[in-house]
PDB file of C-alpha atoms in Angstrom:
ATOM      1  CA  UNK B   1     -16.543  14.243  11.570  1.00 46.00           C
ATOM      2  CA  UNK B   2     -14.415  11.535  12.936  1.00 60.00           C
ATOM      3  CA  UNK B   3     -11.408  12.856  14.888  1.00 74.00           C
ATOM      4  CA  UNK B   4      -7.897  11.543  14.871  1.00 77.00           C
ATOM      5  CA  UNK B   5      -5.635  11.074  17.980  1.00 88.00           C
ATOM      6  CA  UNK B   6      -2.564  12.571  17.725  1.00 89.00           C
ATOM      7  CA  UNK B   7      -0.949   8.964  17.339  1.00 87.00           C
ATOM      8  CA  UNK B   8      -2.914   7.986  15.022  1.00 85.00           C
ATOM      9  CA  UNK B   9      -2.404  11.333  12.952  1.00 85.00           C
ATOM     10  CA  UNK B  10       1.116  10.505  13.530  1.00 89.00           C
ATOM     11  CA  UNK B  11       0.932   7.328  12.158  1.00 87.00           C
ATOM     12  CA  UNK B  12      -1.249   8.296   8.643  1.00 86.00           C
ATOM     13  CA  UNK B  13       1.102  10.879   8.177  1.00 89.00           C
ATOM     14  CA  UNK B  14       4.354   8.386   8.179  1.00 88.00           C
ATOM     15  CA  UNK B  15       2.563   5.822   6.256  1.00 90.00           C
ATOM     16  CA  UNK B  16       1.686   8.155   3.552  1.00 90.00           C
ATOM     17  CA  UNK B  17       5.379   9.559   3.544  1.00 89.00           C
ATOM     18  CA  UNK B  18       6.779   5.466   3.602  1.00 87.00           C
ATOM     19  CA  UNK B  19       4.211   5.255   0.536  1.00 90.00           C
ATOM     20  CA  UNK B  20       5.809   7.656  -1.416  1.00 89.00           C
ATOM     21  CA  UNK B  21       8.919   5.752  -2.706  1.00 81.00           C
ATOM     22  CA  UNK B  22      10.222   8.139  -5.569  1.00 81.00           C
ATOM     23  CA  UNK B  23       9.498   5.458  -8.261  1.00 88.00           C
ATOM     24  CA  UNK B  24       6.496   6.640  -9.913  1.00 90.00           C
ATOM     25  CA  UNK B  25       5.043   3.196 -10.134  1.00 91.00           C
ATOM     26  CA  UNK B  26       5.154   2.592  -6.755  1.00 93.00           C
ATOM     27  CA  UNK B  27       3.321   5.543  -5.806  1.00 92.00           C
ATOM     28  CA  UNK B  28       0.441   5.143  -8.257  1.00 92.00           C
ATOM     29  CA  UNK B  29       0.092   1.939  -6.622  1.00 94.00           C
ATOM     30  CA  UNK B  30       0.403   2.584  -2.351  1.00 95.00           C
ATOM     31  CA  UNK B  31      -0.795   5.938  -2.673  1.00 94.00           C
ATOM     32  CA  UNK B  32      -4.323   5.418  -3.638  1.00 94.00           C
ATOM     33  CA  UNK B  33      -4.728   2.275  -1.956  1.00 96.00           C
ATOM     34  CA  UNK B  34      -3.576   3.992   1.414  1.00 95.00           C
ATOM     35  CA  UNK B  35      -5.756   7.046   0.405  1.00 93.00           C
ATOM     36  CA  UNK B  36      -9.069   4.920  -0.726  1.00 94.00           C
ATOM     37  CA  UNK B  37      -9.019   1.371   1.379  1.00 95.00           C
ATOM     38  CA  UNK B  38      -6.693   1.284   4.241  1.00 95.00           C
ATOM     39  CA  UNK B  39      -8.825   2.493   6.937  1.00 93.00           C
ATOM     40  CA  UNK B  40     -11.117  -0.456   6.188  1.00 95.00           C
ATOM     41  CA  UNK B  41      -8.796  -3.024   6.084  1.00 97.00           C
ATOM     42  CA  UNK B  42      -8.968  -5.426   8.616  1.00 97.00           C
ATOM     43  CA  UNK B  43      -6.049  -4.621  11.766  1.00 96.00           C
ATOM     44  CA  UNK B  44      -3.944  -8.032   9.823  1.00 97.00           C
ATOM     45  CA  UNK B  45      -4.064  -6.233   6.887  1.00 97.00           C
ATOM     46  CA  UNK B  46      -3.181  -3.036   8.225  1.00 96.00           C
ATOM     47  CA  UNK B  47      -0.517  -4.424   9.925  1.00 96.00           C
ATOM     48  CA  UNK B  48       0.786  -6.491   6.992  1.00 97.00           C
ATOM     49  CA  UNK B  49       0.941  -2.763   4.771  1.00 97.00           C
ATOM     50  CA  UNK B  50       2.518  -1.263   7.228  1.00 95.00           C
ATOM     51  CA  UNK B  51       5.315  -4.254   7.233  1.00 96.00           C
ATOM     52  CA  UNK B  52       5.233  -4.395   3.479  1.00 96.00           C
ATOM     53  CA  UNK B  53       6.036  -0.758   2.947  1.00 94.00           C
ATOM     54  CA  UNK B  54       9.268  -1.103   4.752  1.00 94.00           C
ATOM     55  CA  UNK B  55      10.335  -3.427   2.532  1.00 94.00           C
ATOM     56  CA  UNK B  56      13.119  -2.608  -0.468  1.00 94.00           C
ATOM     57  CA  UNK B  57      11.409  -0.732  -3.435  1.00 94.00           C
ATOM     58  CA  UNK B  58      13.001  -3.432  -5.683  1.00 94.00           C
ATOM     59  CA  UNK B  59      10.803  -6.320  -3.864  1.00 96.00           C
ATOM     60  CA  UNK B  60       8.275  -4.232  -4.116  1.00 96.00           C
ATOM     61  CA  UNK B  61       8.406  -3.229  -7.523  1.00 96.00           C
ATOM     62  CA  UNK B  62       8.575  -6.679  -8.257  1.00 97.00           C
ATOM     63  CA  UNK B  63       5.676  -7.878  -6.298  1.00 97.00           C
ATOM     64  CA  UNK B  64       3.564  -5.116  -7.038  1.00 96.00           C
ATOM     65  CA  UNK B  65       4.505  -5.324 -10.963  1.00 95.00           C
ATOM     66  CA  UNK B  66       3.450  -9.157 -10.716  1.00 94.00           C
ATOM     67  CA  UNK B  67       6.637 -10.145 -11.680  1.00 96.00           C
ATOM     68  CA  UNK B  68       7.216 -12.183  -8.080  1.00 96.00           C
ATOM     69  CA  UNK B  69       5.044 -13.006  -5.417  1.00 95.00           C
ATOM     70  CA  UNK B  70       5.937 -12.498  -1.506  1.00 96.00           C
ATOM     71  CA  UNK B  71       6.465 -16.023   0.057  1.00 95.00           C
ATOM     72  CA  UNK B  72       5.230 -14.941   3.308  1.00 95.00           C
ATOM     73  CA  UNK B  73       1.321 -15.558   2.934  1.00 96.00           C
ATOM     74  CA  UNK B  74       0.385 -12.390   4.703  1.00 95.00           C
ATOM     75  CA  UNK B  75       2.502  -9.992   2.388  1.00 96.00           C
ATOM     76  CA  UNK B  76       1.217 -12.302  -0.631  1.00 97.00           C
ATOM     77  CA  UNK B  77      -2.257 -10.934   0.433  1.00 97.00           C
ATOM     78  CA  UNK B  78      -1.313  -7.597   1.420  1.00 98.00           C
ATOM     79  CA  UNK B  79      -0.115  -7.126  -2.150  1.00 98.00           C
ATOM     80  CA  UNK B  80      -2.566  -8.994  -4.089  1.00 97.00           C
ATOM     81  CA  UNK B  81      -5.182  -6.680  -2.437  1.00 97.00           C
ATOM     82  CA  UNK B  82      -2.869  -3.608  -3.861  1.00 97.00           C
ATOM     83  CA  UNK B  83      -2.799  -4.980  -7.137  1.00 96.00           C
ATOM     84  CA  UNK B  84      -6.275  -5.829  -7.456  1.00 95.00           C
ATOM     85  CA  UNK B  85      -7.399  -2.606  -6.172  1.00 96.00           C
ATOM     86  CA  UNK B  86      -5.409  -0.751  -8.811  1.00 93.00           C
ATOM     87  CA  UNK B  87      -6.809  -2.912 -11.796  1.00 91.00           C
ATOM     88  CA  UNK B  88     -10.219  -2.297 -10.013  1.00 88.00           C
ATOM     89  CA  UNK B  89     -12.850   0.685 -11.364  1.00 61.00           C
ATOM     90  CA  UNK B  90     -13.048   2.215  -7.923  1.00 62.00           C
ATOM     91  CA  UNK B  91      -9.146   3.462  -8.500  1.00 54.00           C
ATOM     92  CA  UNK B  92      -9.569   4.500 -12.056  1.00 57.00           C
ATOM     93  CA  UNK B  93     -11.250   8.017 -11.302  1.00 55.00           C
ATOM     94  CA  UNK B  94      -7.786   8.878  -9.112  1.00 52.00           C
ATOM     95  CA  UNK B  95      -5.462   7.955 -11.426  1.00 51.00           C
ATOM     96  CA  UNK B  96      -3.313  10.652 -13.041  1.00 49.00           C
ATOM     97  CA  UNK B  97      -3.740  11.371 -16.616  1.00 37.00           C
TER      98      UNK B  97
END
């Protein structure tokens, strides 16, 4: 089994609790992505979630609801990848019914 520092325990911990917004379609979104792909994201894209989920839950409901997209080309990507793994098959077995 592959063991976690105590940083980086610390840090899962806070991004799943920054993940959680309170809007429910935010969660079904950065939830399961954090859950099911961020540990093999690249350490850009890693870095770019971490940055996008301080952002305001309006910008992200917007980007996330593909109603905007993030000028900065990093967060564009961060949240495409989001998106696309939520339309994706691999997320459809953890979605709520």
């Amino acid at each position: 089994m592959n063991e976690q520092s105590p940083q980086e325990a610390a840090l899962r911990k806070r991004l799943y609790w920054h993940s959680r917004r309170g809007m429910w379609e935010l969660d079904l979104l950065l939830v399961p992505f954090l859950e099911q792909r961020y540990d093999s994201l690249d350490e850009a894209d890693q870095r770019a979630f971490r940055q996008l989920i301080d952002e305001e839950d309006q910008d992200l409901f917007m980007w996330l609801m593909r109603r905007d997209w993030p000028e900065d080309p990093d967060r564009r990507r961060i949240v495409q990848l989001i998106v696309e793994h939520a339309e994706s098959a691999d997320s459809i077995g953890h979605r709520p019914v």
